[in-house]
CSV table of C-alpha atoms in Angstrom, one decimal:
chain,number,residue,atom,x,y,z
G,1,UNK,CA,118.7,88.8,145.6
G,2,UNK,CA,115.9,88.4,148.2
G,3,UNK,CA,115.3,91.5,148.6
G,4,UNK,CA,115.8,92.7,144.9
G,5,UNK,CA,112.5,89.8,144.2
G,6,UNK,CA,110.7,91.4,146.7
G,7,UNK,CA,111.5,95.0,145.0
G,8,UNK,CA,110.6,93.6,141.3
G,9,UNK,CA,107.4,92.2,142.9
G,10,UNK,CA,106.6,95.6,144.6
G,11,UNK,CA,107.6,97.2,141.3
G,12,UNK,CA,104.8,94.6,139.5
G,13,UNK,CA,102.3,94.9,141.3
G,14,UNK,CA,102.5,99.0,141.4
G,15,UNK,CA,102.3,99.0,137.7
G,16,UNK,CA,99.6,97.1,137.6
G,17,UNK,CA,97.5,98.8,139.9
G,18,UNK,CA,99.1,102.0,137.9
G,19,UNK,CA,97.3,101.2,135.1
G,20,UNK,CA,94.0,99.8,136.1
G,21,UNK,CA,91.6,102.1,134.6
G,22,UNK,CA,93.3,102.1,131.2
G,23,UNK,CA,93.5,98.0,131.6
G,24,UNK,CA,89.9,97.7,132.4
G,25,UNK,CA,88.8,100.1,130.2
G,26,UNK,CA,90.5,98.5,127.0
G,27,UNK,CA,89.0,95.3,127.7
G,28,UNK,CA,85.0,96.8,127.9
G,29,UNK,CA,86.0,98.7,124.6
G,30,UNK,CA,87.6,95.7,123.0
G,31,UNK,CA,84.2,94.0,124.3
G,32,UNK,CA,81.7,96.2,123.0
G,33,UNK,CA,83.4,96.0,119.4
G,34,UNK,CA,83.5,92.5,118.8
G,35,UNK,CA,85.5,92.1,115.3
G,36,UNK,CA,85.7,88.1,114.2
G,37,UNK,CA,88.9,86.3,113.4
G,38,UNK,CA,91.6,88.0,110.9
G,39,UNK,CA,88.6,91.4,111.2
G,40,UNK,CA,90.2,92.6,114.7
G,41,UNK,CA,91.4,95.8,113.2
G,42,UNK,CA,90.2,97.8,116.0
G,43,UNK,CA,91.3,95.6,118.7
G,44,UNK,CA,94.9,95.1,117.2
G,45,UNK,CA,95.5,99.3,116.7
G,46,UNK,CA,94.2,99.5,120.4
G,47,UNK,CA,96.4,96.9,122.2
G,48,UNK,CA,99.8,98.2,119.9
G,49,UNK,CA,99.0,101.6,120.9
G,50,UNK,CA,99.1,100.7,124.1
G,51,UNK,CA,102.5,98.2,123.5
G,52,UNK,CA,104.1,100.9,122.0
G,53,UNK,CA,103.2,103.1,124.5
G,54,UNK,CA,104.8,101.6,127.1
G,55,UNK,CA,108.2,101.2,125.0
G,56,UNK,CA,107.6,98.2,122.9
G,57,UNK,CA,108.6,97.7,119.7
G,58,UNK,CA,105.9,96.5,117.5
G,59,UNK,CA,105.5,95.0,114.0
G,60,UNK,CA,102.4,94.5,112.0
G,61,UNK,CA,100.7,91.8,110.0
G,62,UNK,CA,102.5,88.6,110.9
G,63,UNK,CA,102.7,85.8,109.0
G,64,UNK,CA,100.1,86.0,106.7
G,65,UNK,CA,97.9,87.6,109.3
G,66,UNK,CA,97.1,91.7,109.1
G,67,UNK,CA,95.9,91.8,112.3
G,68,UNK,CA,98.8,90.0,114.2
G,69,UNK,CA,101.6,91.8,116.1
G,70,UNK,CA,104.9,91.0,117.9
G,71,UNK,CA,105.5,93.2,120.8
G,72,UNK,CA,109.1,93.3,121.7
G,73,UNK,CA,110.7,94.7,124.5
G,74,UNK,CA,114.4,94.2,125.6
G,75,UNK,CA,116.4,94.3,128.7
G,76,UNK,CA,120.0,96.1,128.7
G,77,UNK,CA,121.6,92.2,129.1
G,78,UNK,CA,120.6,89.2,128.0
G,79,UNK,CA,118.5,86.7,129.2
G,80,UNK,CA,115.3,84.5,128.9
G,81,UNK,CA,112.6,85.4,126.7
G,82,UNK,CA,109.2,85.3,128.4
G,83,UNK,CA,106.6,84.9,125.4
G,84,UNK,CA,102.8,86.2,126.0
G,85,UNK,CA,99.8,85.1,124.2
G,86,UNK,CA,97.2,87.4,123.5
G,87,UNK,CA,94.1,86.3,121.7
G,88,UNK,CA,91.3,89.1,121.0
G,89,UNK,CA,88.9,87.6,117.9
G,90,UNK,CA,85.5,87.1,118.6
G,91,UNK,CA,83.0,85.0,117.7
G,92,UNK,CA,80.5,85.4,114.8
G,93,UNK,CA,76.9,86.2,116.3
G,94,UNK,CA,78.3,86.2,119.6
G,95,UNK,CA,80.4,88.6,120.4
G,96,UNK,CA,83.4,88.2,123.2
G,97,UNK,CA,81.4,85.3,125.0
G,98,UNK,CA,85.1,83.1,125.0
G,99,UNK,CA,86.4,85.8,127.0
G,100,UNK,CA,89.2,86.9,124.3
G,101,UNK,CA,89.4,90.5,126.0
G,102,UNK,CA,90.5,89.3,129.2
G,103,UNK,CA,92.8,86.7,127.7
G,104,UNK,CA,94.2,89.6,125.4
G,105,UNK,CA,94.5,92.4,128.8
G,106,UNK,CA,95.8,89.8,130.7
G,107,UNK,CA,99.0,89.2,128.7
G,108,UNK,CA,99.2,93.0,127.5
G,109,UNK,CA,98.8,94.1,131.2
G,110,UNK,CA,101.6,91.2,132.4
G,111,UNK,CA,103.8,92.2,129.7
G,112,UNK,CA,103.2,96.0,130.3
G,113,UNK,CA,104.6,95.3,134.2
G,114,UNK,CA,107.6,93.0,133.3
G,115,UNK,CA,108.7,95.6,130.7
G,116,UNK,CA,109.4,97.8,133.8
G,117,UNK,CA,111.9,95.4,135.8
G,118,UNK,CA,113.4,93.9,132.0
G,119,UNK,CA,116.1,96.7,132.2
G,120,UNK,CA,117.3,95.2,135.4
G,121,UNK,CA,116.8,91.5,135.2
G,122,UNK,CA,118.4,91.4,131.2
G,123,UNK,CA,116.2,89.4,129.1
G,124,UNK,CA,113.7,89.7,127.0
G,125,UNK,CA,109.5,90.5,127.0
G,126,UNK,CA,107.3,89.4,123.8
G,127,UNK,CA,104.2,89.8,123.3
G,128,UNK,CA,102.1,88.0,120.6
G,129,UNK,CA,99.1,89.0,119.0
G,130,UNK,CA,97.6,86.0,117.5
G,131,UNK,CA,94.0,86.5,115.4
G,132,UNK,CA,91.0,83.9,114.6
G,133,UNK,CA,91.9,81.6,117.7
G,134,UNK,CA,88.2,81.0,117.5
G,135,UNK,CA,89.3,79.5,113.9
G,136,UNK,CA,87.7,80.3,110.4
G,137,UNK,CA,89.0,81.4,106.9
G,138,UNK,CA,92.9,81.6,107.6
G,139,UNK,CA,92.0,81.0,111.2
G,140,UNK,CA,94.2,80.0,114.1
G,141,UNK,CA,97.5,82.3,113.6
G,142,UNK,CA,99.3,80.8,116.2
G,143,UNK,CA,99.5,77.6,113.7
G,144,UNK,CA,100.7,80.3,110.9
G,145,UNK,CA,103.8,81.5,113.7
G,146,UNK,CA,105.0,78.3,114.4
G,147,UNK,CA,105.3,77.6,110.9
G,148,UNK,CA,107.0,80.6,110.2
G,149,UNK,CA,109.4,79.9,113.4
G,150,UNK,CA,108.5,83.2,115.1
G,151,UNK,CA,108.6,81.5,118.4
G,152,UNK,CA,112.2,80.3,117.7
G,153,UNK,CA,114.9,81.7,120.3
G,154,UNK,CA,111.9,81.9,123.3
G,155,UNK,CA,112.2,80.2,126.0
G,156,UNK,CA,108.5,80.1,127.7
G,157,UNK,CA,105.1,80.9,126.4
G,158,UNK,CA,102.2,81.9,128.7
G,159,UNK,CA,98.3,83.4,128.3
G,160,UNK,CA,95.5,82.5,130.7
G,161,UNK,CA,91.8,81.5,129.0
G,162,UNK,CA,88.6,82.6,131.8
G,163,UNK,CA,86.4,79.9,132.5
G,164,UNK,CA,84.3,78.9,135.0
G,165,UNK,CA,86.8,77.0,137.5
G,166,UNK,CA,90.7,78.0,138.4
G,167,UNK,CA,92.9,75.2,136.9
G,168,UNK,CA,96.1,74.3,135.7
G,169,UNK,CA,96.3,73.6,131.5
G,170,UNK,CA,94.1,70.9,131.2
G,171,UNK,CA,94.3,68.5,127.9
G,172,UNK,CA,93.0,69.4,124.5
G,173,UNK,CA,91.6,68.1,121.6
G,174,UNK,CA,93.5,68.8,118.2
G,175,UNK,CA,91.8,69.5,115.0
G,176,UNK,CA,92.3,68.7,111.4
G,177,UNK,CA,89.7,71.1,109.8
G,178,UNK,CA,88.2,69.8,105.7
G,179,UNK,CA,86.1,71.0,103.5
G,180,UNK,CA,84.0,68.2,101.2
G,181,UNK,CA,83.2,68.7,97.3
G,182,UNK,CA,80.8,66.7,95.0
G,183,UNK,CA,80.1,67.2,91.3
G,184,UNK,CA,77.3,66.5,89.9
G,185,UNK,CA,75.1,67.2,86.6
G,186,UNK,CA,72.1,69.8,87.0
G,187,UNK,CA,69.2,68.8,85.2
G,188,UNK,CA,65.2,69.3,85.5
G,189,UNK,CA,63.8,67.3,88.1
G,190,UNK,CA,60.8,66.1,86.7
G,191,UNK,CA,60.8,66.2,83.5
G,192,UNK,CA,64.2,64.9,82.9
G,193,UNK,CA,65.9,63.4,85.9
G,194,UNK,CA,67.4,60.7,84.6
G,195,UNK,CA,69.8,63.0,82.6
G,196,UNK,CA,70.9,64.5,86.4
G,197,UNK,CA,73.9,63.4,88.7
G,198,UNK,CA,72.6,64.5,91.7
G,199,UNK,CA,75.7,66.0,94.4
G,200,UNK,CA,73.5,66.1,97.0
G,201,UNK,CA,72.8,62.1,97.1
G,202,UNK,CA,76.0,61.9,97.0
G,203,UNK,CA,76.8,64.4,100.4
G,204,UNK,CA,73.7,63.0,101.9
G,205,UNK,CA,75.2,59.1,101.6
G,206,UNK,CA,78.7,61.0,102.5
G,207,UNK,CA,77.3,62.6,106.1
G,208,UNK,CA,75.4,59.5,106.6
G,209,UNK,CA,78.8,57.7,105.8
G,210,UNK,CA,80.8,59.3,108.8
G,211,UNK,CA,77.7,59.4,111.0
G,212,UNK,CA,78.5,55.4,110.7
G,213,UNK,CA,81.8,55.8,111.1
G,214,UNK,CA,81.6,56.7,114.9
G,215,UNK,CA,80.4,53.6,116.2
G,216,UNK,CA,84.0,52.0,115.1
G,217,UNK,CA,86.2,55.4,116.1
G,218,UNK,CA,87.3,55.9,120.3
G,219,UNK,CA,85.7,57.9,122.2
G,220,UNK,CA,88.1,60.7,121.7
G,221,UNK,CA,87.9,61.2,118.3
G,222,UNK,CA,85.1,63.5,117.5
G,223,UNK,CA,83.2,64.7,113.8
G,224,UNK,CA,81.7,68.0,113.9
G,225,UNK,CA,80.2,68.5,110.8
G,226,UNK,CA,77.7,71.1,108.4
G,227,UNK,CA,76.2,71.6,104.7
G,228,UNK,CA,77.4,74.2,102.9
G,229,UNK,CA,75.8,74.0,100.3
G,230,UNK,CA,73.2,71.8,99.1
G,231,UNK,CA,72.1,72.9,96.0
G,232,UNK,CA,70.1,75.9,94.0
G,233,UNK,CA,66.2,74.7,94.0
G,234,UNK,CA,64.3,71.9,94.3
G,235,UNK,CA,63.3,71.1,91.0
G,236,UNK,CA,66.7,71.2,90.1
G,237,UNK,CA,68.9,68.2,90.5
G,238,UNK,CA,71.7,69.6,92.7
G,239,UNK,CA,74.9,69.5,90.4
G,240,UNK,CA,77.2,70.7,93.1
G,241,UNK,CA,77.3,70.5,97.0
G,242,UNK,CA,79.9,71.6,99.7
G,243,UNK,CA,80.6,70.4,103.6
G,244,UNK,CA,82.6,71.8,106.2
G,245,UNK,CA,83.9,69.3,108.7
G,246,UNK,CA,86.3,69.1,112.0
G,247,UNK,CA,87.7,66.3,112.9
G,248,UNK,CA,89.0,66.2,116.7
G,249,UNK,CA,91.1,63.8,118.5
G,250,UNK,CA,93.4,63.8,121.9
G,251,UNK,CA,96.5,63.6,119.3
G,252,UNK,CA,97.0,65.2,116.0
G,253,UNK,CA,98.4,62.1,114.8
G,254,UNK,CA,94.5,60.3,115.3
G,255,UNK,CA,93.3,63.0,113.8
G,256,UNK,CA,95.1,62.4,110.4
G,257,UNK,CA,94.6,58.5,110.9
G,258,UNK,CA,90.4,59.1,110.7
G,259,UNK,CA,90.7,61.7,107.9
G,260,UNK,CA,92.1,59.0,105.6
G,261,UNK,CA,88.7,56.5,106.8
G,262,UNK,CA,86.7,59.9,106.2
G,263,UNK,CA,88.4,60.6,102.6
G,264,UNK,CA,87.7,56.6,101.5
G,265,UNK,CA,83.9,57.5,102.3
G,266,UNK,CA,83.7,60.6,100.0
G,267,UNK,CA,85.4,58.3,97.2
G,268,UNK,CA,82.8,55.6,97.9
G,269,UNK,CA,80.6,57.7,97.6
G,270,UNK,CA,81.3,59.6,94.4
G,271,UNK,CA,81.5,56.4,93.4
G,272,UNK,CA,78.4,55.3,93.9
G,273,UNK,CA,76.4,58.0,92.6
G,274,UNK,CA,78.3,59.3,89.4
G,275,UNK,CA,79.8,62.1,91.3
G,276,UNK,CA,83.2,63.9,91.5
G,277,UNK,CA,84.7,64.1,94.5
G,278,UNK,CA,87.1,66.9,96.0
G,279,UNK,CA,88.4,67.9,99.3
G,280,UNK,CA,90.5,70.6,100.9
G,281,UNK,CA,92.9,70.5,104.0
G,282,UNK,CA,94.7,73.3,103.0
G,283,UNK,CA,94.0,74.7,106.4
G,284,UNK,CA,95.3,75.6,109.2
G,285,UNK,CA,96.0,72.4,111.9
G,286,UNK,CA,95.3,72.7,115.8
G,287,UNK,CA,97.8,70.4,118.0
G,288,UNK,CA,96.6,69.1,121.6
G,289,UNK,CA,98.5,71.1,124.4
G,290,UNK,CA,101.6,69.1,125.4
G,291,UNK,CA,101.9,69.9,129.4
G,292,UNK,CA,105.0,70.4,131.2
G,293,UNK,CA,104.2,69.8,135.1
G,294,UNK,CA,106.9,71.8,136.4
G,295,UNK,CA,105.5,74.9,134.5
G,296,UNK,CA,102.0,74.2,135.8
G,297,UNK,CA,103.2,74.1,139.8
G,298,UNK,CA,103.7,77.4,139.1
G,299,UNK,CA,100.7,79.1,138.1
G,300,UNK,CA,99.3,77.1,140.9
G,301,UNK,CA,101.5,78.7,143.3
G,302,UNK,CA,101.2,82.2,142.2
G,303,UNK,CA,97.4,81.5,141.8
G,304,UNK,CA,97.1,80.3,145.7
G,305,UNK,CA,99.9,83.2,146.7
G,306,UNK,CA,96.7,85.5,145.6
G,307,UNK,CA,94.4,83.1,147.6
G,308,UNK,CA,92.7,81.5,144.7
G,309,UNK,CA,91.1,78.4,145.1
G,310,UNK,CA,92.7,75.9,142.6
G,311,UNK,CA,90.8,72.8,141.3
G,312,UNK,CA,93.4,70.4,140.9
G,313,UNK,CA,91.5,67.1,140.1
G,314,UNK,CA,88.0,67.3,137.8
G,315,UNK,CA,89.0,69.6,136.0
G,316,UNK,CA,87.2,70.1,132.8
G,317,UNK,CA,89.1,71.0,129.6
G,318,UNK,CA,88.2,74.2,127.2
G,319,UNK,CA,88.3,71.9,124.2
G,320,UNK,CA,90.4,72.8,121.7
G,321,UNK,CA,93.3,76.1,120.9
G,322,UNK,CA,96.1,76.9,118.8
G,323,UNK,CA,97.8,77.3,121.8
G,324,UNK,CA,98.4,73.7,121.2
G,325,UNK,CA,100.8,74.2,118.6
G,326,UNK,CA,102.9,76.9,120.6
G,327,UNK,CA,103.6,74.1,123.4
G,328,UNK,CA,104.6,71.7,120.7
G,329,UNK,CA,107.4,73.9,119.9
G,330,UNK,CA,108.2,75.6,123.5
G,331,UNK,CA,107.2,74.9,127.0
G,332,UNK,CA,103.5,76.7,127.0
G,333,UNK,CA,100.9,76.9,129.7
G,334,UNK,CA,97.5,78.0,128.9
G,335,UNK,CA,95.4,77.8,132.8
G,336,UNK,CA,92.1,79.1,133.7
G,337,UNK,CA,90.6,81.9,135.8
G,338,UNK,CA,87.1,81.5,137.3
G,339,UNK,CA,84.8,84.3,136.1
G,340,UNK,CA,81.3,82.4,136.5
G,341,UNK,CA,79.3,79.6,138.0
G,342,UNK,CA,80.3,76.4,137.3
G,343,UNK,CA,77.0,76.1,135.4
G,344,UNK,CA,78.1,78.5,132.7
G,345,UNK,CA,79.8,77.7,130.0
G,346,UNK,CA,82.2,79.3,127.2
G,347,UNK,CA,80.2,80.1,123.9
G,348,UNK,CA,76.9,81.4,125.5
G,349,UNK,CA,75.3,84.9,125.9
G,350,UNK,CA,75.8,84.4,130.4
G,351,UNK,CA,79.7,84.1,129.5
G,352,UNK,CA,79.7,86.7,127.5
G,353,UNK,CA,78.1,89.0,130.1
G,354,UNK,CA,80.7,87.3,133.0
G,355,UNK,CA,83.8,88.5,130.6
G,356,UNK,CA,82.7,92.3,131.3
G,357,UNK,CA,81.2,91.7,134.8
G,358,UNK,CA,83.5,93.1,138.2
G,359,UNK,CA,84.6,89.6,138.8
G,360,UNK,CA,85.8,89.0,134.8
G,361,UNK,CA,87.4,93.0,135.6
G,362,UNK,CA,89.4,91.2,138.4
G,363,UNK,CA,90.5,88.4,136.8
G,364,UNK,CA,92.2,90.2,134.2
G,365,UNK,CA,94.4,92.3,137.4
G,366,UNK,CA,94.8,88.9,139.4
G,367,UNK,CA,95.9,86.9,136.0
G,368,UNK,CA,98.3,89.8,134.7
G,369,UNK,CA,99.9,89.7,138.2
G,370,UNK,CA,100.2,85.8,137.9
G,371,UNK,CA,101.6,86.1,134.4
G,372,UNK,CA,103.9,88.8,135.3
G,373,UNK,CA,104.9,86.9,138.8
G,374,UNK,CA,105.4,83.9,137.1
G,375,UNK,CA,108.1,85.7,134.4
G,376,UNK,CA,109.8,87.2,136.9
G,377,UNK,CA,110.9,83.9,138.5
G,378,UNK,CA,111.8,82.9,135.0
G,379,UNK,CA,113.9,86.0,134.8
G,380,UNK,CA,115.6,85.4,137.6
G,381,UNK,CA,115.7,81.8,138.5
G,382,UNK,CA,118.1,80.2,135.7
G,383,UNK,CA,117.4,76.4,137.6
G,384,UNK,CA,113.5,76.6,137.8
G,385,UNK,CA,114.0,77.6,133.4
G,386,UNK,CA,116.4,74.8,133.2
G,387,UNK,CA,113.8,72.5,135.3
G,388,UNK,CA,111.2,73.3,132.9
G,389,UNK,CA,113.1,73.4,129.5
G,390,UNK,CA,114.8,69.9,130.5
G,391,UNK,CA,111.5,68.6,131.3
G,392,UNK,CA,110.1,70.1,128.1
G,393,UNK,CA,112.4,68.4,125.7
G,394,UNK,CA,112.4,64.9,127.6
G,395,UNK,CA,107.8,65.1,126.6
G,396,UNK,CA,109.3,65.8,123.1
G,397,UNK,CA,111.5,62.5,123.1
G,398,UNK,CA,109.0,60.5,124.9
G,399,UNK,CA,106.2,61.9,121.8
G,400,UNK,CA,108.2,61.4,119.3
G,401,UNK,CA,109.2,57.6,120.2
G,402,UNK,CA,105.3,57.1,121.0
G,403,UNK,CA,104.7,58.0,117.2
């Protein structure tokens, strides 16, 4: 078996060096055509051609999603099924400056190599194209696949995000996105105001409202809010105004505890200045990542088996991803690659520039190579899948009796 590993390994690596150019090219091209969440039209044709190309089976517009895809590709036996995460949206103004392209090469490239030692190790490859990470109208489809069960019957899910320091998964923040209504009456601001309900007292008193209600949250829960819309002119009195807010806490469940404190504060509101009040949740929810050691020790070993330097303590977290949801239904890592200074930071034109710089080129290659190294011990190791599964299921127990 030793030397069978070491041939799978040699077999890896080969095809990953095999298709460098293609890899690297894919990932400036996906780069220079930035294409915002549920848009990624190019980027999704791009990546399945290339899936399919290399013998996966691929289906299209997934779960509500058009640009989505489930790349499948199966070993003669059975065995696990190693799940890859591939994100690939950008963001609106900036372009690829969260590094989606290398996250999206990485797992296409990992998945591309295991696909050529699958026939031999049985199992299963899978990887999943998941849109509007970055969130959005319809965003965050990897909340839309676990609610259609698409990740049911895999045993492991795996991407790696850049970032400006090597780390295992660090914790999230989960999100409970809402959008705010008031309903006014329009009337003439000067000549007859008094005949005038005016919505934008009432989203004024409402912001104002939630501002207050930080002092009393912890220190994890988080309001990010904005005004939609705030009415027509000003000598009209606004009859109708609109918010957009995120609410953010280290647990889902906190999350839905201050969005009931934030909803009593809209009715108050209303109330108090003649208004109608409406909200919408009908969006979809980001979960916090839940992190399964065992899996972790292993990106850190293949990570230092390619001489990376690993931070393990100080880590600093990316914030928030739907990846969070994948983990709450099957044992997920989501680590980091350095690409930058540790002065940079995701969302800014200098991290945009470090995802198509010739250290962001590398860590596509050296992430691809973890991935793939890291699914091959899956593959074959039945007790270190067993480790993590059991592990996996005893964070669910211990979660559930917490709630």
């Amino acid at each position: 078996m030793v030397r069978d590993i070491n041939s799978y390994i040699t077999t890896i690596k080969n095809q990953i060096e095999k298709n460098h150019d293609e890899i690297l090219s894919l990932s400036h091209e996906i780069h220079d055509n930035p294409e915002i969440g549920n848009q990624e039209v190019k980027a999704c044709k791009w990546l399945t051609d290339l899936l399919i190309k290399h013998g996966f089976e691929v289906k299209v517009n997934i779960a509500t999603h058009p640009t989505g895809f489930i790349a499948r590709k199966k070993g003669q036996n059975k065995g696990p099924v190693i799940g890859l995460l591939a994100e690939y949206d950008a963001l609106k103004g900036l372009g690829h400056a969260c590094g989606h392209n290398i996250i999206a090469m990485t797992s296409v490239a990992a998945g591309i190599a295991l696909a050529q030692i699958i026939d031999q190790t049985g199992g299963e490859i899978v990887v999943f194209g998941t849109p509007a990470e970055e969130g959005g109208p319809h965003g965050n489809a990897k909340a839309s696949y676990v609610a259609a069960n698409l990740f049911e019957g895999v045993d492991v899910c795996m991407m790696i995000h850049p970032f400006h320091t090597t780390a295992k998964t660090q914790p999230t923040l989960a999100i409970v996105p809402i959008e705010f209504e008031f309903f006014g009456k329009a009337s003439h601001a000067a000549s007859a105001p008094e005949q005038g309900v005016n919505a934008l007292d009432a989203m004024i008193l409402f912001y104002n409202g939630v501002n207050a209600l930080r002092q009393q949250s912890p220190r994890d829960v988080l309001y990010h809010g904005i005004i939609t819309h705030g009415g027509e002119a000003p000598n009209i009195i606004p009859d109708y105004t609109k918010a957009s807010f995120y609410i953010r806490a280290a647990h889902h469940e906190t999350c839905l505890i201050y969005k009931e404190k934030i909803l009593h504060i809209g009715k108050g509101c209303a109330e108090a200045t003649g208004c109608e009040f409406k909200y919408n949740d009908d969006f979809n929810q980001v979960h916090e990542m839940l992190i399964c050691d065992r899996f972790e020790q292993l990106f850190i070993e293949e990570a230092k088996r390619l001489g990376l330097e690993v931070k393990l303590e100080g880590a600093k977290s990316i914030g928030s991803t739907d990846a969070g949801n994948v983990s709450q239904v099957v044992p997920t890592i989501h680590p980091t690659l350095k690409i930058c200074d540790e002065s940079i930071t995701i969302h800014t034109q200098h991290f945009k520039e470090a995802a198509i710089s010739k250290v962001g080129d590398q860590a596509i290659l050296d992430g691809a190579l973890i991935l793939a190294s890291i699914g091959l011990r899956l593959l074959t190791e039945e007790s270190l899948l067993n480790e993590i599964k059991n592990e996996f299921e005893q964070l669910k127990s211990l979660k559930s009796l917490v709630n």
